[in-house]
Coordinates of C-alpha atoms in Angstrom, one line a residue:
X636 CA -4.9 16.9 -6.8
X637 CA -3.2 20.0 -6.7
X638 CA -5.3 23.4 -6.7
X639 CA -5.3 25.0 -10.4
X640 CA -5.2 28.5 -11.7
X641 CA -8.5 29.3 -12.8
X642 CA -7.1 31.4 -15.8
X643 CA -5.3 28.7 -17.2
X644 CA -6.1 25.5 -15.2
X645 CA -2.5 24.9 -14.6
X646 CA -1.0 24.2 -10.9
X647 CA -0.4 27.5 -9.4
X648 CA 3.4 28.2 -9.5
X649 CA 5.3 28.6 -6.0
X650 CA 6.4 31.6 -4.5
X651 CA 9.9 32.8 -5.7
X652 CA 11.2 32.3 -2.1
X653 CA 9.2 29.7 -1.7
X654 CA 10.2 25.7 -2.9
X655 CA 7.4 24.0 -4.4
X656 CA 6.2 20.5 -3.6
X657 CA 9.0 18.8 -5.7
X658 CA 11.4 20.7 -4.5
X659 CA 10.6 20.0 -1.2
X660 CA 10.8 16.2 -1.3
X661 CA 13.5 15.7 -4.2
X662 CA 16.7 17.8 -3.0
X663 CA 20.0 17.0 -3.8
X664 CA 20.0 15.2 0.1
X665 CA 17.7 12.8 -1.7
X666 CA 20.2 9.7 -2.4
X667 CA 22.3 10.0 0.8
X668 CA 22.4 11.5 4.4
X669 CA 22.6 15.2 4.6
X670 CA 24.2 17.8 6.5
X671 CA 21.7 18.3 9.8
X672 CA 21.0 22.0 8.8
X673 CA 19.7 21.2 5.6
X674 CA 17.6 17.9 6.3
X675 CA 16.4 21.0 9.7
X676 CA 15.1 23.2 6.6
X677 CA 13.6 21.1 4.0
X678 CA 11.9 19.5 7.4
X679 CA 10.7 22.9 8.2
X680 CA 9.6 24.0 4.6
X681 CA 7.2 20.7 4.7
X682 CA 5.9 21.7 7.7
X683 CA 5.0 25.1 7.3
X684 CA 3.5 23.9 3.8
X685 CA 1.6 20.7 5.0
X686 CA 0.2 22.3 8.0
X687 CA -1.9 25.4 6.1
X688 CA -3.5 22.6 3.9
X689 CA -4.8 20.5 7.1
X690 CA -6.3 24.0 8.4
X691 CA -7.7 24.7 5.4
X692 CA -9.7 21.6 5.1
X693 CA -11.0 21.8 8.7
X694 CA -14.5 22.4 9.4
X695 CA -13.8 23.4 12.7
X696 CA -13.1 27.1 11.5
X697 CA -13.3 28.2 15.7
X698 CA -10.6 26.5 16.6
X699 CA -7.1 28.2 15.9
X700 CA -3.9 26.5 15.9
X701 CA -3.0 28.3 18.7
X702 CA -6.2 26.5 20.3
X703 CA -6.0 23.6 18.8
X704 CA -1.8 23.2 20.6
X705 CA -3.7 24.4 23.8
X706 CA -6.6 21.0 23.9
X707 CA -3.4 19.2 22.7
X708 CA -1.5 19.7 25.3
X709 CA -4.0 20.1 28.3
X710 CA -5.2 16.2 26.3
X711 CA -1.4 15.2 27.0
X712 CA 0.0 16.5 30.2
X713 CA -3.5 18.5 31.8
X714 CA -4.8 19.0 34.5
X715 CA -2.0 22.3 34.4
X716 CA -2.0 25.8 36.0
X717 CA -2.1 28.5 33.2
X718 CA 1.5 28.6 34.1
X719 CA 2.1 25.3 33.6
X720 CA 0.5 25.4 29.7
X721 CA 2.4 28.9 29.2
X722 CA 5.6 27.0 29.8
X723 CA 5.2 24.1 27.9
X724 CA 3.4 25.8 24.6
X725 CA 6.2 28.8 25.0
X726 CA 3.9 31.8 25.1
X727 CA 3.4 34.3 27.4
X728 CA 1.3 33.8 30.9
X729 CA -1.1 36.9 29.8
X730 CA -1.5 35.2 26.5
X731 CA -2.4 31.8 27.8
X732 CA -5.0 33.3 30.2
X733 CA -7.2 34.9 27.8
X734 CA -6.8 31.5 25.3
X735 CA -7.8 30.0 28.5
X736 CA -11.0 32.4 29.0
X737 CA -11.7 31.9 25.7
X738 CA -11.7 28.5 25.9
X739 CA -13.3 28.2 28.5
X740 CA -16.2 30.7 27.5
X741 CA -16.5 28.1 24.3
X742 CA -17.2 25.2 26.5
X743 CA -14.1 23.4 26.1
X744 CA -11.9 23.2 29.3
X745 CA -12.9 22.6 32.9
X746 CA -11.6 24.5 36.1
X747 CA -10.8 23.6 39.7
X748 CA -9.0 24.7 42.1
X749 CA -5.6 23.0 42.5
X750 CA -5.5 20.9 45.9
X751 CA -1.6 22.1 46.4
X752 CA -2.6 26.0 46.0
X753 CA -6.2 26.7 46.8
X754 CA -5.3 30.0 45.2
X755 CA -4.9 28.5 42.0
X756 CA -6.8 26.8 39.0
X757 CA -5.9 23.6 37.6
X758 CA -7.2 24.1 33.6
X759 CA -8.6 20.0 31.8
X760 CA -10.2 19.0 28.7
X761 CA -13.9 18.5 29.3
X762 CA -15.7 16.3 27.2
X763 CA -16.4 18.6 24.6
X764 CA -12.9 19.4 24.4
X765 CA -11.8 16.0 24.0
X766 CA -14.3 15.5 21.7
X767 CA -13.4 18.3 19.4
X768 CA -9.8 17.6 19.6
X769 CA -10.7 14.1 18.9
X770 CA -12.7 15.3 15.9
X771 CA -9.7 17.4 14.3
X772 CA -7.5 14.7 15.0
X773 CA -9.5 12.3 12.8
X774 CA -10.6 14.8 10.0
X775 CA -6.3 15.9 9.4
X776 CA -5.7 12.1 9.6
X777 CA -7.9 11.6 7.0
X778 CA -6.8 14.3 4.7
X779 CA -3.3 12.6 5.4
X780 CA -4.4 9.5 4.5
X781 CA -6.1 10.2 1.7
X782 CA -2.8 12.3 0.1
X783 CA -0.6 9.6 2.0
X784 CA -2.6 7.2 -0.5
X785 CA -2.0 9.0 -3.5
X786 CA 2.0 8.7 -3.3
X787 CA 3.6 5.5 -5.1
X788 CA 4.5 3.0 -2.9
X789 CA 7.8 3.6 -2.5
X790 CA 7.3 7.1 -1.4
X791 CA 5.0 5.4 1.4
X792 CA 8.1 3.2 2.6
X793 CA 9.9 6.5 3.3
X794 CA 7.7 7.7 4.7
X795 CA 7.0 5.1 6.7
X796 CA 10.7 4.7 7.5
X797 CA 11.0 8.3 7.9
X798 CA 8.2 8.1 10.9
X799 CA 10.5 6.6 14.6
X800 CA 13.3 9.5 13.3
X801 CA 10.6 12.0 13.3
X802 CA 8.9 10.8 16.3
X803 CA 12.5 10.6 18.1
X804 CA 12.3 14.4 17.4
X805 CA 9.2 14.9 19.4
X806 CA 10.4 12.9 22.5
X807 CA 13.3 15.1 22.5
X808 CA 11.6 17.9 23.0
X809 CA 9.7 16.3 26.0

């Protein structure tokens, strides 16, 4: 259920420059295939909604989503020099190596010294890493399920259909 106004108990109304939720899934692209750009900013607009309501609901309030894509991707490609996880989360080296103190200081990653470079560290998830990331991963899965369950059916099947296109997207970034 959507949040209400407490003055009037009424769904809050979007931003001007912002599409609401209807807006967002209904478009005039709705019946047929759409020009790339546009199908690129409605995609983008549901993002940038969907992913503040997952946050919102975590209980995890220490974990950023700038830490959260850090586990995620140590989880998926680690071990990685700080170099390596600049690169492949697009931020700056001096930015990745104090998210890396910091996640170390919390208790999440592991260091040892890459075998290629014994000047260098190669950063991992250690258990308490994996298990927090696994934790996140099942409390948004359930908040999506649980809205996910809420659409009609038919809305499901699109989104269900919609899922190896979206996917496809990932794998292209690589």
């Amino acid at each position: 259920m959507a949040p209400s106004d407490t003055t009037t108990g009424h769904p809050p109304e979007p931003a001007p420059d912002r599409p609401g939720p209807a807006e967002l899934c209904d478009g005039p692209a709705a019946s047929g295939p759409a020009d790339p750009a546009e199908l690129a900013g409605r995609l983008r607009a549901v993002i940038q909604h969907l992913l503040p309501v997952l946050r919102g609901h975590s209980t995890h309030r220490e974990l950023t989503p700038s830490r959260t894509a850090a586990l995620a991707t140590l989880d998926a490609h680690g071990p990685l020099r700080v170099s390596e996880l600049a690169a492949r989360m697009n931020i700056a080296l001096s930015t990745t190596s104090r998210m890396v103190d910091l996640l170390d200081d919390r208790g999440w990653i592991a260091r040892r010294t890459d075998p290629v470079d014994q000047r260098a560290s190669l950063i991992s998830l250690n258990d308490a890493g994996r298990a927090l990331l696994r934790a996140v991963r099942r409390e948004t899965t359930g908040l999506l399920a649980e809205r996910i369950g809420r659409l009609p059916p038919d809305r499901q099947h699109l989104l269900h259909a919609a899922l190896p296109a979206l996917e496809e997207l990932v794998d292209d970034a690589g």
